[in-house]
CSV table of C-alpha atoms in Angstrom, one decimal:
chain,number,residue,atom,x,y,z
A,1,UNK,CA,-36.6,114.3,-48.8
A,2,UNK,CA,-33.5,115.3,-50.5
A,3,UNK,CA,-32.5,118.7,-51.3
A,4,UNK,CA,-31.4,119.7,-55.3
A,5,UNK,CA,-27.5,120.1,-53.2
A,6,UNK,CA,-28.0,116.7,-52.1
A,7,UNK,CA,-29.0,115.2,-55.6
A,8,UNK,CA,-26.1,117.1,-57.0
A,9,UNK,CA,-23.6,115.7,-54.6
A,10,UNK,CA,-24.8,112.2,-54.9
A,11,UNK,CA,-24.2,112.5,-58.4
A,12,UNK,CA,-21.0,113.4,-58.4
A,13,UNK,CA,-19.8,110.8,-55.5
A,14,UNK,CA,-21.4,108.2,-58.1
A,15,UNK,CA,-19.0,109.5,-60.9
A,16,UNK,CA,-16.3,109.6,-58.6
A,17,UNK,CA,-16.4,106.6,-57.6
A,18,UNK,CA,-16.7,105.1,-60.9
A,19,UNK,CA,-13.9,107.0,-61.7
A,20,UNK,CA,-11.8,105.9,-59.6
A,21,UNK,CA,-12.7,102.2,-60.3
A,22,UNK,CA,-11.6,103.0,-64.0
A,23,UNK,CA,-8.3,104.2,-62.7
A,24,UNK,CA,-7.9,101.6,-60.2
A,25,UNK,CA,-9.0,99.0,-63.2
A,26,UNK,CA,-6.6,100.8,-65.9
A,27,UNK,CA,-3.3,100.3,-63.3
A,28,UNK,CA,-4.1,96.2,-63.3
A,29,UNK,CA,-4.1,96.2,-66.9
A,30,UNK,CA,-0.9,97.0,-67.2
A,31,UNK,CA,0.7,94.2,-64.5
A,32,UNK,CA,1.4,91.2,-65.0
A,33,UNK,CA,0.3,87.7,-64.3
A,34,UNK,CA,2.6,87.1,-61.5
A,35,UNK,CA,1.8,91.1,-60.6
A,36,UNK,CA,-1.5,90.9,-60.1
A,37,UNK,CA,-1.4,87.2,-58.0
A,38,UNK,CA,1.0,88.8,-55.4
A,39,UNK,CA,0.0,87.9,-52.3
A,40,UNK,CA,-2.7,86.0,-53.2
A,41,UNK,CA,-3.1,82.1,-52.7
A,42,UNK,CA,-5.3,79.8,-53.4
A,43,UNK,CA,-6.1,77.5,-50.6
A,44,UNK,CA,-5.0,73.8,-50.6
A,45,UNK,CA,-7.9,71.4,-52.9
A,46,UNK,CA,-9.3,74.7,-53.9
A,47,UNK,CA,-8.4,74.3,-57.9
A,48,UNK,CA,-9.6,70.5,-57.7
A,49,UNK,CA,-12.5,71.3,-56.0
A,50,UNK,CA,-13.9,73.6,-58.4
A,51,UNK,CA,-12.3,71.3,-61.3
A,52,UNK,CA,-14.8,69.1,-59.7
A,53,UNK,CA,-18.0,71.4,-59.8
A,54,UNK,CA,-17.0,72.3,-63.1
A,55,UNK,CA,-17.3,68.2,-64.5
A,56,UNK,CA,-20.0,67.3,-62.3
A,57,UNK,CA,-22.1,70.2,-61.7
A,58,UNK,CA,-21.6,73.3,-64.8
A,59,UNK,CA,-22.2,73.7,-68.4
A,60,UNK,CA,-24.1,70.2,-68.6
A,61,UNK,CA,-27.2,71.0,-70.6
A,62,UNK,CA,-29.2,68.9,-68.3
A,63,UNK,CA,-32.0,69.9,-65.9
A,64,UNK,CA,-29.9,70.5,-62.9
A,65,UNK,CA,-27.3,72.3,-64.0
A,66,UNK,CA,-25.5,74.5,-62.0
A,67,UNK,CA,-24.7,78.0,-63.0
A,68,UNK,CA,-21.6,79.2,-60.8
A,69,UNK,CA,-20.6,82.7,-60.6
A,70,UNK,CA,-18.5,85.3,-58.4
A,71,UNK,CA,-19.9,88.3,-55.9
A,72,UNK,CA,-17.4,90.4,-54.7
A,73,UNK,CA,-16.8,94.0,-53.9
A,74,UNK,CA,-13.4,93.9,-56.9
A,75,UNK,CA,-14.3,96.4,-59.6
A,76,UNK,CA,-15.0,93.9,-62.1
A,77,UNK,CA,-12.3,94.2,-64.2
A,78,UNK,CA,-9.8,93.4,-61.8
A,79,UNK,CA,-11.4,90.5,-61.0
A,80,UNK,CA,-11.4,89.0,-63.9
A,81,UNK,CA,-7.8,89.5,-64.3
A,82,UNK,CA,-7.1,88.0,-60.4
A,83,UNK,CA,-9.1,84.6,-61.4
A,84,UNK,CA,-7.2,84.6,-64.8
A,85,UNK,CA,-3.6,84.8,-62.8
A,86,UNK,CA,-4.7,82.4,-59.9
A,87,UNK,CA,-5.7,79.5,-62.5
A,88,UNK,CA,-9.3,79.7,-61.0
A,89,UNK,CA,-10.5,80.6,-64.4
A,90,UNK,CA,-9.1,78.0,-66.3
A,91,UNK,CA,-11.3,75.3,-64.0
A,92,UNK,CA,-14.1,76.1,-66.4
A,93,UNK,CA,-16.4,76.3,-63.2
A,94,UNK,CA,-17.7,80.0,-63.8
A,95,UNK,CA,-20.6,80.1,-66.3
A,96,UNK,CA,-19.9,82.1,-69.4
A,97,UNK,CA,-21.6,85.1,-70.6
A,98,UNK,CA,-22.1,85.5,-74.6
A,99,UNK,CA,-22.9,89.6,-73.3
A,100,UNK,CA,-21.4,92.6,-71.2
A,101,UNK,CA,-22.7,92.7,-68.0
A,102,UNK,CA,-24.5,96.0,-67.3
A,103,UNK,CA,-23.5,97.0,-70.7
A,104,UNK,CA,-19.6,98.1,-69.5
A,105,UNK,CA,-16.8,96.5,-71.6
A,106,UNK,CA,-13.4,95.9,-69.7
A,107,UNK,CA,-10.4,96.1,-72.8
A,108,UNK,CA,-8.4,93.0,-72.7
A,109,UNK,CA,-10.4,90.8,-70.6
A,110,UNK,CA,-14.0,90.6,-72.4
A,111,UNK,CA,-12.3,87.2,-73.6
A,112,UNK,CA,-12.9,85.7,-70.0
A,113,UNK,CA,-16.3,87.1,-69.0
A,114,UNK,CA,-18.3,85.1,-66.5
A,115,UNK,CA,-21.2,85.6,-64.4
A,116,UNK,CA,-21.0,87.3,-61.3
A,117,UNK,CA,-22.2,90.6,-59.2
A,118,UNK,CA,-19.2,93.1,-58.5
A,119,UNK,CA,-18.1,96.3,-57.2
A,120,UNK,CA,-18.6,98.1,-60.4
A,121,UNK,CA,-22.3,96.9,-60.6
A,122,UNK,CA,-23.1,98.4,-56.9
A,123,UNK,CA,-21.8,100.7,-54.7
A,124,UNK,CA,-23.4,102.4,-52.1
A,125,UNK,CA,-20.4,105.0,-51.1
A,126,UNK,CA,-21.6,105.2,-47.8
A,127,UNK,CA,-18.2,104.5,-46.1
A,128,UNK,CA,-19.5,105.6,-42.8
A,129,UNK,CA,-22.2,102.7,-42.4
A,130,UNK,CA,-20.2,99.9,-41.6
A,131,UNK,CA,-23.6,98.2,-42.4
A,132,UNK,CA,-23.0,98.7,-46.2
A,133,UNK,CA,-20.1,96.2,-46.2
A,134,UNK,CA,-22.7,93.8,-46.0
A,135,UNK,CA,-25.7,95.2,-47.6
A,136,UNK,CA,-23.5,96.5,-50.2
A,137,UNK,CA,-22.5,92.7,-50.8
A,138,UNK,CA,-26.4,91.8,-50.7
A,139,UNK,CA,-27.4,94.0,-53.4
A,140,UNK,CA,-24.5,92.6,-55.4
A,141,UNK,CA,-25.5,88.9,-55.0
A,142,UNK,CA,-29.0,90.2,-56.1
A,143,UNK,CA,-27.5,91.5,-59.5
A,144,UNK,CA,-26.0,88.3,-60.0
A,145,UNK,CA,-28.9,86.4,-59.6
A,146,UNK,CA,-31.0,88.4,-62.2
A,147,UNK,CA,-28.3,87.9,-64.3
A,148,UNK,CA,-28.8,84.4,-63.8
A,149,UNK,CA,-32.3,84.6,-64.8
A,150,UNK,CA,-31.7,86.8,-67.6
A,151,UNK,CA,-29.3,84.1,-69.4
A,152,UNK,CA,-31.4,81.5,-68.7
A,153,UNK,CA,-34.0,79.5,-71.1
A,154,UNK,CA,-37.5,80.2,-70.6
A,155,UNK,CA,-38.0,76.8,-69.3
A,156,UNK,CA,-35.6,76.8,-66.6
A,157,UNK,CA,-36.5,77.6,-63.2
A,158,UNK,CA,-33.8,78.5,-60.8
A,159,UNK,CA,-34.6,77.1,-57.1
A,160,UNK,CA,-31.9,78.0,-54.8
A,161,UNK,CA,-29.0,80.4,-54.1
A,162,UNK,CA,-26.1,79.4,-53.0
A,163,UNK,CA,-23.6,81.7,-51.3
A,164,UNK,CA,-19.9,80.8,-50.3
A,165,UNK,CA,-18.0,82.4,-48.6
A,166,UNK,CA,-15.4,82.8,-45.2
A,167,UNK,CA,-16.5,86.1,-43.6
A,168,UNK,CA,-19.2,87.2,-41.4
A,169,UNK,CA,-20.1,89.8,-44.2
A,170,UNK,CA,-20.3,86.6,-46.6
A,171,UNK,CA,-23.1,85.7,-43.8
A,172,UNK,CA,-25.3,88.3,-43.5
A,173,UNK,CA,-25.1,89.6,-47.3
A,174,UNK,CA,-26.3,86.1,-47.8
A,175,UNK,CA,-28.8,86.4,-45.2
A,176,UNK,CA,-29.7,90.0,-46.9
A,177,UNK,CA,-30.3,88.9,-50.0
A,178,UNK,CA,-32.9,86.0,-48.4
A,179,UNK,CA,-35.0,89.2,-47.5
A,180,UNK,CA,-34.6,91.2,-50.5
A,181,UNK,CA,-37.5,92.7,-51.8
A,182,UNK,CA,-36.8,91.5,-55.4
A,183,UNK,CA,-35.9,87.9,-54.6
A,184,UNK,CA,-38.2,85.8,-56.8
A,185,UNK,CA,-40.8,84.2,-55.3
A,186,UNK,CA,-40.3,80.8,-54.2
A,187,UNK,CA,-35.9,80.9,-54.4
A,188,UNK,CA,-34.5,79.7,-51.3
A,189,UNK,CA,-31.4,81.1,-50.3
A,190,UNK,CA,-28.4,79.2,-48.4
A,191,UNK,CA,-24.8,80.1,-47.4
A,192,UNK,CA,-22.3,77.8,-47.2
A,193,UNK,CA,-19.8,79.3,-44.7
A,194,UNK,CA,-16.1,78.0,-44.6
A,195,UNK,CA,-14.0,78.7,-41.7
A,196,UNK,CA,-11.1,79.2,-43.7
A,197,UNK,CA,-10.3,82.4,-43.1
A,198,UNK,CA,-9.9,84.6,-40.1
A,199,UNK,CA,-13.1,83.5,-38.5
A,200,UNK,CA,-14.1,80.5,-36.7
A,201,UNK,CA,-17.0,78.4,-37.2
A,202,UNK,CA,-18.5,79.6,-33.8
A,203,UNK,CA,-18.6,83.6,-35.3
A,204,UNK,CA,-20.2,82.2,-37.9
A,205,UNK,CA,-22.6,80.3,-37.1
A,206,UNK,CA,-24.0,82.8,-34.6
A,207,UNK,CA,-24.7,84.5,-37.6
A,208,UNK,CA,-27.0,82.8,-39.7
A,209,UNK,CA,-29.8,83.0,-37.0
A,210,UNK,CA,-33.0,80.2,-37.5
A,211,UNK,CA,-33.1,78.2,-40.7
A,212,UNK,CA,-36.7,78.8,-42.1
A,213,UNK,CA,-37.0,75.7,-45.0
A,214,UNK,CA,-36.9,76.6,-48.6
A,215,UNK,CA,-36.3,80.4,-47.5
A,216,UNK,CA,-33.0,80.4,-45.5
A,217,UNK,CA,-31.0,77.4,-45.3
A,218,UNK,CA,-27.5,78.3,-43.5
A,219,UNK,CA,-24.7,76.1,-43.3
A,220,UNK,CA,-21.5,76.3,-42.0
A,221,UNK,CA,-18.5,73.9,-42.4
A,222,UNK,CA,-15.7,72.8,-39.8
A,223,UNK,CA,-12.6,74.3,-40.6
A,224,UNK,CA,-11.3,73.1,-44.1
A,225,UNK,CA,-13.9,70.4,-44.6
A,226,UNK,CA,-15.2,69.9,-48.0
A,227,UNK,CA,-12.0,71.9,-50.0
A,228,UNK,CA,-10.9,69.3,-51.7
A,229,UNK,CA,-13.2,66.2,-50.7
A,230,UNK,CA,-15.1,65.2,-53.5
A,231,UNK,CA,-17.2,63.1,-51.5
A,232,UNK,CA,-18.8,66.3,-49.9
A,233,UNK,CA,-20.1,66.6,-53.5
């Protein structure tokens, strides 16, 4: 049980943390395009992959339509304004929202809002827990995923979850999420891990553990396979 002093610190690592997004959110605003892309490059087939998902998969009005979102630990804000920069927004592949997200406005982006789960939605604080990176993540992927179902019609049913991602926190937040305690019932939950990144498909593969069908469905890719192959979709 939690002392009143512990409450009372809580509370005010929560608003300083949010502060601290608003500041961190406030110095993005004012860079550039080319400012805020620094260092950051899409992968090869990247843009005409998702070009591709976008045509064949999002904002079809048909009965398997495929809503497409980010999770990530960026305060939301800033994320917006990295996917505007990087031309990832202008594939069209991240579904819109007509509404804030968790009721917070970001000035001079609320023109490119998308669905997604971010940093600014949840944040644990708990630097210590290495843990958290992950769960963290989890909790983040199960915001977006009610957000999903919030937007939705009443006569859609979402069926499966589908995490991307290059990192063995990508894994296991995936994994998380598969054991949540407020995944509907019935959603299966799969991760697509590409070893793209710093980590090999051995790493992560050890990872995802047993698939159990229609509850956990892992998969990861060779190294580079599938970004820019249409035939994978």
């Amino acid at each position: 049980m939690l002392q009143d002093n512990d409450i009372t610190n809580i509370d005010e690592s929560s608003l300083n943390v949010n502060e601290m997004m608003d500041t961190m959110y406030n110095f993005v605003s004012n860079c550039n395009n080319e400012e805020v892309s620094t260092g950051i490059v899409p992968l090869p087939g990247v843009l005409d992959t998702l070009h591709t998902l976008a045509s064949r998969y999002t904002n079809t009005n048909d009965e398997n339509e495929v809503a497409c979102g980010l999770v990530t630990g960026n305060v939301e804000g800033i994320a917006r304004r990295k996917m505007s920069a990087l031309d990832i927004h202008a594939t069209n592949v991240f579904t819109p929202l007509s509404k804030p997200q968790g009721g917070r406005i970001w000035d001079g982006v609320e023109d490119i809002r998308f669905l997604g789960g971010f940093g600014s939605d949840y944040c644990s604080g708990d630097v210590d827990n290495l843990d958290r990176n992950y769960l963290d993540r989890g909790e983040q992927i199960a915001i977006c995923v009610d957000r999903c179902i919030d937007m939705s019609s009443k006569d859609s049913t979402l069926d499966k979850v589908i995490h991307i991602g290059d990192a063995p926190a990508d894994i296991l937040a995936a994994k998380s999420y598969a054991n949540h305690p407020n995944k509907p019932s019935g959603l299966c939950v799969s991760v697509v891990g590409v070893a793209t990144g710093s980590y090999n498909v051995d790493e992560l593969n050890q990872l995802c553990g047993e698939t159990i069908p229609g509850t956990w469905e892992p998969i990861i890719l060779k190294q580079g396979q599938g970004v820019g192959d249409e035939n994978v979709f």
